[in-house]
CSV table of C-alpha atoms and ligand atoms in Angstrom, one decimal:
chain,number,residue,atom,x,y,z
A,1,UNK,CA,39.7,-7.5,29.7
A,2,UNK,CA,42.4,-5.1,30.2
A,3,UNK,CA,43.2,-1.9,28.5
A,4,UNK,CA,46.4,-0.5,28.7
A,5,UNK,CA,45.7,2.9,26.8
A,6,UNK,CA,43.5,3.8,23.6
A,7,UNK,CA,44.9,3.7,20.6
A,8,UNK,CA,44.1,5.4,17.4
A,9,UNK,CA,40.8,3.8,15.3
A,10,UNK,CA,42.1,0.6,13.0
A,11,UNK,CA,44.6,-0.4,15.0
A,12,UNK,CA,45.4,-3.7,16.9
A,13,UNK,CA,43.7,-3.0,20.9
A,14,UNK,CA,46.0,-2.8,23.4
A,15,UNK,CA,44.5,-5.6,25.3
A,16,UNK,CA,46.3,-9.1,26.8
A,17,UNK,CA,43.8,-11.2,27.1
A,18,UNK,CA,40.7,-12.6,25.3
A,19,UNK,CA,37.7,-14.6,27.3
A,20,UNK,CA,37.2,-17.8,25.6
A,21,UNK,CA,35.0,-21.1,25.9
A,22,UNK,CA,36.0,-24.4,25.6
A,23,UNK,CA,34.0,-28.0,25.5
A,24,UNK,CA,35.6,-29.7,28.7
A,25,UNK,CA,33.3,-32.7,28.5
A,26,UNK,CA,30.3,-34.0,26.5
A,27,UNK,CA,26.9,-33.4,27.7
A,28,UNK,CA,24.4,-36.4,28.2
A,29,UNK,CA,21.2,-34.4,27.8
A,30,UNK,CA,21.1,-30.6,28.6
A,31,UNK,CA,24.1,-29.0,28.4
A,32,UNK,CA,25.3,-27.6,31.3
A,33,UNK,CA,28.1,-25.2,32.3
A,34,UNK,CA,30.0,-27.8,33.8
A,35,UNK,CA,30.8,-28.9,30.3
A,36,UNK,CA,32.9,-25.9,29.4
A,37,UNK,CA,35.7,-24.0,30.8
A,38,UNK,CA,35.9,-20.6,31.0
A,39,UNK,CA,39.0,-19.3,30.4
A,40,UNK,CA,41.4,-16.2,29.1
A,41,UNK,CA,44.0,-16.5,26.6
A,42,UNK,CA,46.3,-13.8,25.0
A,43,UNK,CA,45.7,-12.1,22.7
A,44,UNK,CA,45.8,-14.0,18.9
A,45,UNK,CA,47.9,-12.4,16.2
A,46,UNK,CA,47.0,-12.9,12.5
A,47,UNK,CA,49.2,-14.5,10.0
A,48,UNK,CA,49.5,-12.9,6.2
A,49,UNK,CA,46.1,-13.7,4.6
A,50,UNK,CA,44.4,-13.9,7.7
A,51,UNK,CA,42.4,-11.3,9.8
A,52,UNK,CA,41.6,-10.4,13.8
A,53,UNK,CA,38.2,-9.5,14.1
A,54,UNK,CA,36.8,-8.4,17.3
A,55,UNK,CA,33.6,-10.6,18.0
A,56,UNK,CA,30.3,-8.6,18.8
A,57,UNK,CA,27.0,-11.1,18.6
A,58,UNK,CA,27.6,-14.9,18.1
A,59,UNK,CA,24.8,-16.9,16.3
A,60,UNK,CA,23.4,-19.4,18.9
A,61,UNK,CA,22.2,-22.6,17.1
A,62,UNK,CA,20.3,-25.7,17.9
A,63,UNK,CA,22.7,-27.5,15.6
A,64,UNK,CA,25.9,-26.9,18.8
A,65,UNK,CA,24.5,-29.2,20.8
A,66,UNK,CA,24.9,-32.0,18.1
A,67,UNK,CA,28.6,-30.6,17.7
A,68,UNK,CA,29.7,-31.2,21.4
A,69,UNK,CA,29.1,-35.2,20.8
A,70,UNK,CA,30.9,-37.5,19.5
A,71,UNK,CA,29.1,-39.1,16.6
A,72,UNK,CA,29.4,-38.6,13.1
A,73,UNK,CA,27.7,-35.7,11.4
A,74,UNK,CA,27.9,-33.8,8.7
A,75,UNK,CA,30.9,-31.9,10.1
A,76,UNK,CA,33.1,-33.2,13.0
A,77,UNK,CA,32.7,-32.7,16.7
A,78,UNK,CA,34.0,-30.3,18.9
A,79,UNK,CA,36.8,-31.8,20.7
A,80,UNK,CA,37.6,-31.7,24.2
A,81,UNK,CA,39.3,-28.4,25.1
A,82,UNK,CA,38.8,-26.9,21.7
A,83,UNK,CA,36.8,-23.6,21.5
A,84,UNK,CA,33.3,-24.4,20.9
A,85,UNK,CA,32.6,-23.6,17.6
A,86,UNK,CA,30.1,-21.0,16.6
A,87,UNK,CA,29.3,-18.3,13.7
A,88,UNK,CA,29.9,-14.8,14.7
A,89,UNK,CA,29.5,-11.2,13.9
A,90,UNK,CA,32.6,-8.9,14.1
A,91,UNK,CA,34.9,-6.1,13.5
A,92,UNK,CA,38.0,-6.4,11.9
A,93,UNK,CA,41.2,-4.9,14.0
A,94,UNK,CA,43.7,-6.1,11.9
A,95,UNK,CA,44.4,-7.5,8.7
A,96,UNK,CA,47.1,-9.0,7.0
A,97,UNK,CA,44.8,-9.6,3.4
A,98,UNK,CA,44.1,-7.1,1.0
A,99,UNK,CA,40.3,-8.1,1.2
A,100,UNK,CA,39.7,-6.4,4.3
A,101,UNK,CA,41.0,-3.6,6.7
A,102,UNK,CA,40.3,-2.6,10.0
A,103,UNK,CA,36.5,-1.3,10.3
A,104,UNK,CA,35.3,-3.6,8.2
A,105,UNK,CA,32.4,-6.2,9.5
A,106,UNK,CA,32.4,-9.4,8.8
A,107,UNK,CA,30.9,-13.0,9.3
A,108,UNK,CA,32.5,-16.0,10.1
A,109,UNK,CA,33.1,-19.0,12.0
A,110,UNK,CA,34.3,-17.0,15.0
A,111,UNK,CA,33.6,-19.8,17.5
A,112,UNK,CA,32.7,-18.8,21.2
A,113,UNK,CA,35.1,-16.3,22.2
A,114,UNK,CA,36.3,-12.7,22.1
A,115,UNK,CA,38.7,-12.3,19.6
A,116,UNK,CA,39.6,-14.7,16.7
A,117,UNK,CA,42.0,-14.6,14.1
A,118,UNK,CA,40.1,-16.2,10.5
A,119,UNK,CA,41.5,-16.5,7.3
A,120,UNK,CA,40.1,-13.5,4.9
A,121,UNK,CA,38.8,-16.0,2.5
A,122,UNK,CA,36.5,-17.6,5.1
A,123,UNK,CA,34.9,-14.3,5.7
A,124,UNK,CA,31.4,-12.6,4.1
A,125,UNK,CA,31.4,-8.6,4.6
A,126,UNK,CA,28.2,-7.8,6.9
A,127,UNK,CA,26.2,-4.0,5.8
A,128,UNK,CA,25.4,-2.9,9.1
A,129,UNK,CA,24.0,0.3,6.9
A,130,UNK,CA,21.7,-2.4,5.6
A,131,UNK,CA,20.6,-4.3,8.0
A,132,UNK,CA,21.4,-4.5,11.7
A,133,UNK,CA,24.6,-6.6,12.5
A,134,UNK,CA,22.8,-9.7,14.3
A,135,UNK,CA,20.4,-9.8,11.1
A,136,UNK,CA,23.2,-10.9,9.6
A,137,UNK,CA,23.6,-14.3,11.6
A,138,UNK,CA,19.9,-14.4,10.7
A,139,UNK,CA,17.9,-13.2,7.8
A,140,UNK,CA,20.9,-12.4,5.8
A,141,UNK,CA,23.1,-15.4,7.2
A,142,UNK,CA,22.7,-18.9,7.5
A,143,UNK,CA,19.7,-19.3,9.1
A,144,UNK,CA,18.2,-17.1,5.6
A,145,UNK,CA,20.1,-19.3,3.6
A,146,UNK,CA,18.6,-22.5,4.6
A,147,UNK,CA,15.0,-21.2,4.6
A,148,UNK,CA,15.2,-20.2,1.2
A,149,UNK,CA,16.9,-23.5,-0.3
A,150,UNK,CA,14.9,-25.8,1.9
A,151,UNK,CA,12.1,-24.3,0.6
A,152,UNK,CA,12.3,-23.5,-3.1
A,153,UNK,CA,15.1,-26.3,-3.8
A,154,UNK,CA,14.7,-29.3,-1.7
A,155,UNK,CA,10.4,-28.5,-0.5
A,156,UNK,CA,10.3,-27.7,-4.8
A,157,UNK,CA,7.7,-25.3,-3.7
A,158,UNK,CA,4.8,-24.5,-6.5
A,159,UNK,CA,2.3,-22.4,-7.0
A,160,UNK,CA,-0.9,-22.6,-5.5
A,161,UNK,CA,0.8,-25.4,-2.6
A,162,UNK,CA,-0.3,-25.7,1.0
A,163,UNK,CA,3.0,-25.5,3.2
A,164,UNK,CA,3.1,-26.2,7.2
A,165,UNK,CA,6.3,-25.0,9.2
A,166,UNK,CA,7.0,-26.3,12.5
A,167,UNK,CA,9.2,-23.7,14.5
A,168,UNK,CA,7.0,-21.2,12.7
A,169,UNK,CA,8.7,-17.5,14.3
A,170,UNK,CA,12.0,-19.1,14.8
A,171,UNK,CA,15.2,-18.2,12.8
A,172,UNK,CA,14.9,-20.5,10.0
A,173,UNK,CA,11.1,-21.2,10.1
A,174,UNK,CA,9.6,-17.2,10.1
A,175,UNK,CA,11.9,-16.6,7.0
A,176,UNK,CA,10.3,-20.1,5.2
A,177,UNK,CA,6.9,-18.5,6.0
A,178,UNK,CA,7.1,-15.4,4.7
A,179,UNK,CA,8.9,-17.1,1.3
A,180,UNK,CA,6.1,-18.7,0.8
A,181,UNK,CA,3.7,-16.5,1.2
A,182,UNK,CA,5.7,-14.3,-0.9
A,183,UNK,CA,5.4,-16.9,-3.3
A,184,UNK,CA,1.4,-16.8,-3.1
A,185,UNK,CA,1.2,-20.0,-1.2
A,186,UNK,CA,-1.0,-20.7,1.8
A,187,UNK,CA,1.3,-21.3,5.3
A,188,UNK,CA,0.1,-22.6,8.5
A,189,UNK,CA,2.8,-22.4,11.3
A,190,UNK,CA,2.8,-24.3,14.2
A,191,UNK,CA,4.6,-22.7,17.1
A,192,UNK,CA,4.7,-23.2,21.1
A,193,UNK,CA,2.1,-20.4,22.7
A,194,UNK,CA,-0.1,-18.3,22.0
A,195,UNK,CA,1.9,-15.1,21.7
A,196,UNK,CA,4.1,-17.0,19.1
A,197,UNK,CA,0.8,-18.2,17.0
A,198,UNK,CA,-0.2,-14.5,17.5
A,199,UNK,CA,3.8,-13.4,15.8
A,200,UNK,CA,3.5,-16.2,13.3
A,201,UNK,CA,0.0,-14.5,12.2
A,202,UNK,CA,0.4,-11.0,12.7
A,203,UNK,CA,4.2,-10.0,11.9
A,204,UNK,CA,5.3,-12.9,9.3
A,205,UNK,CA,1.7,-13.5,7.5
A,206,UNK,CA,1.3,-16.8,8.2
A,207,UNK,CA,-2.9,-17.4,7.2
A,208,UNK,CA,-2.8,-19.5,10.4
A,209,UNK,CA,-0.9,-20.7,12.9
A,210,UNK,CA,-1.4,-24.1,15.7
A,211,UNK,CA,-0.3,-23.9,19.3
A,212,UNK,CA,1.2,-27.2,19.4
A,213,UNK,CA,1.4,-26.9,23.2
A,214,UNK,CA,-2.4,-26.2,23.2
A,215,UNK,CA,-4.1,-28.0,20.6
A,216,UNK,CA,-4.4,-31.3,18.8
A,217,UNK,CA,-1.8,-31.0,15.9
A,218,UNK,CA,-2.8,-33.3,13.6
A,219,UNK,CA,-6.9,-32.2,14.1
A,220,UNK,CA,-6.1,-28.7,13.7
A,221,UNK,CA,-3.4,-29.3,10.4
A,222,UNK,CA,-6.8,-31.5,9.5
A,223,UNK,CA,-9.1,-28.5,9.6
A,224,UNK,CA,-6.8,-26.0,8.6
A,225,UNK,CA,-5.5,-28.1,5.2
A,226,UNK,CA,-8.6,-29.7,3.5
A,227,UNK,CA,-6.4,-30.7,0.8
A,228,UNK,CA,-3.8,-31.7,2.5
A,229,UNK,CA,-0.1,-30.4,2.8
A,230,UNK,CA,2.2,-30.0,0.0
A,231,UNK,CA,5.0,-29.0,1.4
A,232,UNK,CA,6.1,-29.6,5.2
A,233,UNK,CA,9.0,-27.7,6.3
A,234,UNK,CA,10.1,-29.6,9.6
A,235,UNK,CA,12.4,-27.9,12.4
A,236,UNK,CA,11.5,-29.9,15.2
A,237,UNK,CA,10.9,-33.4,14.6
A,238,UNK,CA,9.1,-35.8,17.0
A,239,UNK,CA,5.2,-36.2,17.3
A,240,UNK,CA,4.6,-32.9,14.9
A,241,UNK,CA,6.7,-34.5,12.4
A,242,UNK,CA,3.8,-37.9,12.9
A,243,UNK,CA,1.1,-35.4,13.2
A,244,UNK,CA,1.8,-33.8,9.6
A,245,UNK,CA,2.8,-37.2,7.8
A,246,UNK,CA,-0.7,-38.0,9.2
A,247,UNK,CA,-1.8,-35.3,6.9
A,248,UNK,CA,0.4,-34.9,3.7
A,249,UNK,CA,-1.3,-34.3,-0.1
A,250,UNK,CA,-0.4,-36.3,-3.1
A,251,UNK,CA,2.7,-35.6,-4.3
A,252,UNK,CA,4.0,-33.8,-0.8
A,253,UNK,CA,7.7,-33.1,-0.2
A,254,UNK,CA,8.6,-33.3,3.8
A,255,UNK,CA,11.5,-31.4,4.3
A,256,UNK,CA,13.8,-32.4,7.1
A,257,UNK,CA,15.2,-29.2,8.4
A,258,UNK,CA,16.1,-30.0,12.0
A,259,UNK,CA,14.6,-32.1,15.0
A,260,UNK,CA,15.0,-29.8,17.9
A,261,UNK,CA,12.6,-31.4,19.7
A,262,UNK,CA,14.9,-34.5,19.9
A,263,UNK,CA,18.7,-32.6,20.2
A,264,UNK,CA,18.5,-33.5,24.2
A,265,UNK,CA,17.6,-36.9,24.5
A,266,UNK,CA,19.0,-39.6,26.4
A,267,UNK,CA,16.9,-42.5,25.2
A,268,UNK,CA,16.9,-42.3,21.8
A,269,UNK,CA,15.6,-40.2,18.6
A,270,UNK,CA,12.1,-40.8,18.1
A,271,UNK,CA,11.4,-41.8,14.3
A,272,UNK,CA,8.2,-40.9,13.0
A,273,UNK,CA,5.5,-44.1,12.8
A,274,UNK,CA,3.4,-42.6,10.3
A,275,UNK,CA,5.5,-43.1,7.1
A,276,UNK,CA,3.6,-45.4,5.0
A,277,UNK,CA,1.9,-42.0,4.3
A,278,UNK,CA,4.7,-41.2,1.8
A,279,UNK,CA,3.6,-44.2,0.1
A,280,UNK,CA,0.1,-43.7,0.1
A,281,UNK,CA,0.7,-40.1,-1.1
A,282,UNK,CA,3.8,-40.5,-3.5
A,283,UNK,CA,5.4,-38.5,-1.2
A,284,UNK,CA,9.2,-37.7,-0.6
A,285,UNK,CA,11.1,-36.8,2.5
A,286,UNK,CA,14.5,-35.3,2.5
A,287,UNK,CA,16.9,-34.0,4.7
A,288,UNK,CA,19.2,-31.5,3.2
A,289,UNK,CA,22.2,-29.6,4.6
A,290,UNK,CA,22.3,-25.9,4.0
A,291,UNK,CA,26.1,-26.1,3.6
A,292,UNK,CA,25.7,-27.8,0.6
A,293,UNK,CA,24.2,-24.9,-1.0
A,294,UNK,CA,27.4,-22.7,-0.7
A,295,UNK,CA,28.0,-21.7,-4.1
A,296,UNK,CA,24.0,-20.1,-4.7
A,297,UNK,CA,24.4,-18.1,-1.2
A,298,UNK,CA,24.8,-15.2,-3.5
A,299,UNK,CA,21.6,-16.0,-5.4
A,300,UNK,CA,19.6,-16.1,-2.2
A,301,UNK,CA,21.3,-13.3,-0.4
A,302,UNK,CA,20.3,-11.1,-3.2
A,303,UNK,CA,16.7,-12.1,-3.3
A,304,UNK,CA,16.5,-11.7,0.6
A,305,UNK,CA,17.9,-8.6,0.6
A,306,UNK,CA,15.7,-7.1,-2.6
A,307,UNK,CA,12.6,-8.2,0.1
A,308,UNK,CA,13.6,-6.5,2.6
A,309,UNK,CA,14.2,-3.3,1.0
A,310,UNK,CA,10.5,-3.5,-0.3
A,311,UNK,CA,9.0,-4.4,2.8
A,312,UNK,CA,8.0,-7.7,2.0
A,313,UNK,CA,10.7,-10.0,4.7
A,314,UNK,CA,10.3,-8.9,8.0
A,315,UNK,CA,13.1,-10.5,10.5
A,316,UNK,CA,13.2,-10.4,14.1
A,317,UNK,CA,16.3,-11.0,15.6
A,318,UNK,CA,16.2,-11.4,19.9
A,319,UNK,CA,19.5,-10.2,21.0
A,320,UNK,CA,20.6,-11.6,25.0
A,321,UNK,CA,23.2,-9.6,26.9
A,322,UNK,CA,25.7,-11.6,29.4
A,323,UNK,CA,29.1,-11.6,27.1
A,324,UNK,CA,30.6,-15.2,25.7
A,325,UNK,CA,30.3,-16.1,29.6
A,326,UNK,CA,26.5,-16.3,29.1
A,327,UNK,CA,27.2,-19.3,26.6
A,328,UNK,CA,25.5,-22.1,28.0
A,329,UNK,CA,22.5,-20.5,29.9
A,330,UNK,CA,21.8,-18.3,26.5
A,331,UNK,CA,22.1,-21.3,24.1
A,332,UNK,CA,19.4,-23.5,26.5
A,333,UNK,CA,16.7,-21.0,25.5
A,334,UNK,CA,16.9,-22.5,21.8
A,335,UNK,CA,15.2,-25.8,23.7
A,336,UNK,CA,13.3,-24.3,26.2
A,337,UNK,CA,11.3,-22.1,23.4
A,338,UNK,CA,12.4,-19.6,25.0
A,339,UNK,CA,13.9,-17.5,22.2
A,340,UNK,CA,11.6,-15.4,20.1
A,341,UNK,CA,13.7,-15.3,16.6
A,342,UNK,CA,16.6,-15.6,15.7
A,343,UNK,CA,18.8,-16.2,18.9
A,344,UNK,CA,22.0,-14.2,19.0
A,345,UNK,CA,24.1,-13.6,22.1
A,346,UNK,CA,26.2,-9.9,22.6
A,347,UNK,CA,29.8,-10.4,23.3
A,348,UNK,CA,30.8,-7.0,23.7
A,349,UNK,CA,30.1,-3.4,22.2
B,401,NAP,N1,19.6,-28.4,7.8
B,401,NAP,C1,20.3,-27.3,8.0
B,401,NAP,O1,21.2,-27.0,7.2
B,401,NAP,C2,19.9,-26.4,9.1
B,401,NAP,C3,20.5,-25.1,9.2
B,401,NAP,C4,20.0,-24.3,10.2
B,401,NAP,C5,19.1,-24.8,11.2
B,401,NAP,N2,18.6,-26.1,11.0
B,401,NAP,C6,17.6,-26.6,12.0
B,401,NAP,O2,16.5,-25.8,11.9
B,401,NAP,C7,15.7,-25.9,13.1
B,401,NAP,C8,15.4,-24.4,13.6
B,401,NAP,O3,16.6,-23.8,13.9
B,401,NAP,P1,16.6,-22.2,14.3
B,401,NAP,O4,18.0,-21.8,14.3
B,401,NAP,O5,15.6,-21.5,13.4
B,401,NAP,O6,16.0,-22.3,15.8
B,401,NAP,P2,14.8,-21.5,16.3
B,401,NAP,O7,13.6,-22.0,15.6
B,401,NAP,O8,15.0,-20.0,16.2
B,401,NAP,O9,14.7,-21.9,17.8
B,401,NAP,C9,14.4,-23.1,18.2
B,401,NAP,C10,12.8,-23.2,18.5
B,401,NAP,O10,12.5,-24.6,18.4
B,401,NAP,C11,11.3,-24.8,19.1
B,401,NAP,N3,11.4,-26.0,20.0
B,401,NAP,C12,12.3,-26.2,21.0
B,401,NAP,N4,12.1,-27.4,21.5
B,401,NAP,C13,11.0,-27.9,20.9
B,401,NAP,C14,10.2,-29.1,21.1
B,401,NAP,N5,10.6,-30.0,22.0
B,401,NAP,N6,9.2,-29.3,20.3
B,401,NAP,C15,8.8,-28.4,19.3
B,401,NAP,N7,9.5,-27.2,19.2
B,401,NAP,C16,10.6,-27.0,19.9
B,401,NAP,C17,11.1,-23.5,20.0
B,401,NAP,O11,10.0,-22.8,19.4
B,401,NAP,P3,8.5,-22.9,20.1
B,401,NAP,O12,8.5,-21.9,21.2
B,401,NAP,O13,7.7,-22.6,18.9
B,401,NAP,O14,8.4,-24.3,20.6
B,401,NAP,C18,12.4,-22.8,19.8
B,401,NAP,O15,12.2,-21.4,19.9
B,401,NAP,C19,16.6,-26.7,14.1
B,401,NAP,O16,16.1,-28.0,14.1
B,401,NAP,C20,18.0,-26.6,13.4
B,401,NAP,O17,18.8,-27.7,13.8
B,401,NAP,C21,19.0,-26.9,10.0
């Protein structure tokens, strides 16, 4: 990045350039960085109505790695030597909309680069007197968002239910705990580790928590939900998706989050065998998209927010250094379970 000379606060920098990545090619398996380009651009300039925010922390999601194929999905591909796309966390430096001025923070679909240039309506204000900014790719953002509606809309969670969440202290999953035990319910996690069980219990509540790289899922989810399970929350797809059909109550709704465990395959997504169990239990699965729910964010923002300020939604956010050039390395930790919480990468301060 160059500087030429400061100039006053709210004002355009002075810089020429702005470090971007692009998708050069589509990964088969694990992304690599041989499937971007590193590159610098010059600097954007904003058209009336739209805004150029600089980017500080980029939301890294499991959901990018189904973006840089080709097949259809719920929104389209990357394409080749576009910059890959990705939700951001920045400060506006200039604006050409009366909804925001320079100093303002804001969310957006900043993609994988320095600077962007967004239009204003496209934009959500972030608090950072609230809540720390990469709380609001988290908690507060989209990851919040789709706990809350999986859970209360599509899981139609009642009183007194059992719920299981695979991906237990991740970003989505250690918000759906804590809902529901906000809610009075009783949560079982099941997480990777035994320091993750240990979060899942001792930081977001959860009454119990299975080390699926330890223990027998589908035994433990037996001992640890006599009843069965009313609501199944599933981020990662795979054999604990089988291992917690294998165990659903009367009436359970299996809600299909995401399928981590299956983003990276070459051979196939692996189904899960044990559905005759909705039968047997007049039981429904659904996949949802938290997109969908755009028009209530306000409803659940509000709600997450009112819980935090009383202590009651704890959110742990784990924040990796290296810039936008740290992309693909940063993102792999999402598969690896490497990531404890809600993975967000720091493009600059
Ligand atoms: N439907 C929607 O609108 C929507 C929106 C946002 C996210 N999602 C989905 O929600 C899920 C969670 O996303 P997130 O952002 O909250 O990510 P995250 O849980 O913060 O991070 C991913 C975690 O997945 C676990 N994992 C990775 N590979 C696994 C495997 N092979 N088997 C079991 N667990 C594995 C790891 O935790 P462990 O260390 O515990 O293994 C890892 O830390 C993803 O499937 C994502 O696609 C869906």
């Amino acid at each position: 990045m160059l500087w030429f000379r400061r100039k006053p606060k709210g004002t355009p920098p002075m810089t020429v350039q702005n470090r971007q990545v692009k998708l050069a090619s589509r990964p088969v398996g694990v992304a690599t960085r041989e499937n971007f380009s590193f590159e610098t651009a010059p600097m954007p300039a904003p058209a009336d109505g739209e805004v150029l925010i600089k980017v500080l922390y980029l939301s890294l999601d499991p959901a990018m790695r189904g973006w840089m194929n080709e097949a259809k999905s719920y929104i389209p591909p990357v394409q080749l030597g576009q910059v890959m796309r990705a939700g951001g966390v920045g400060e506006v430096v200039e604006s050409r909309s009366p909804a925001f001025k320079p100093g303002d923070f804001v969310v957006g679909m900043t993609g994988v680069q320095e600077y962007a240039v967004l239009k204003a309506e496209h934009l959500t204000r972030a608090d950072p007197n609230f809540a720390p900014l990469p709380a609001w790719l988290g908690v507060l953002g989209m990851p919040g968002m789709t706990a809350y509606f999986g859970l209360l809309d599509v899981g139609a969670l009642k009183d007194g239910d059992t719920v299981v969440v695979s991906g237990a202290t991740g970003a989505v999953g250690q918000v759906v705990g804590q809902i529901a035990r906000i809610k009075g319910c009783k949560v079982v996690g099941i997480a990777g580790g035994p320091d993750k069980c240990r979060m899942a219990v001792d930081e977001f509540g959860y009454d119990a928590c299975v080390d699926y790289k330890a223990e027998d899922v589908r035994k433990r989810l037996r001992d640890l939900c006599p009843n069965g399970i009313d609501v199944y929350f599933d981020n990662v797809g795979g054999d604990i998706l089988d291992a917690a059909l294998a165990n659903l109550a009367r009436g359970a709704r299996v809600v299909i989050c995401g399928a981590i465990s299956q983003y990276n395959t070459t051979t196939g997504m692996k189904g899960p065998s044990n559905y005759m169990s909705l039968l047997v239990n007049r039981a429904r699965m659904e996949g949802f998209i938290v997109f969908d729910f755009a028009a209530r964010y306000g409803e659940a923002a509000k709600a997450m927010a009112r819980w935090i300020a009383e202590g009651k939604l704890k959110h742990r956010e784990d924040v990796e250094e290296g810039g936008v050039d740290a992309f693909v390395e940063t993102l792999n930790k999402l598969f690896t379970g490497e990531n404890v919480g809600k993975l967000v990468l720091k493009v600059q301060a």
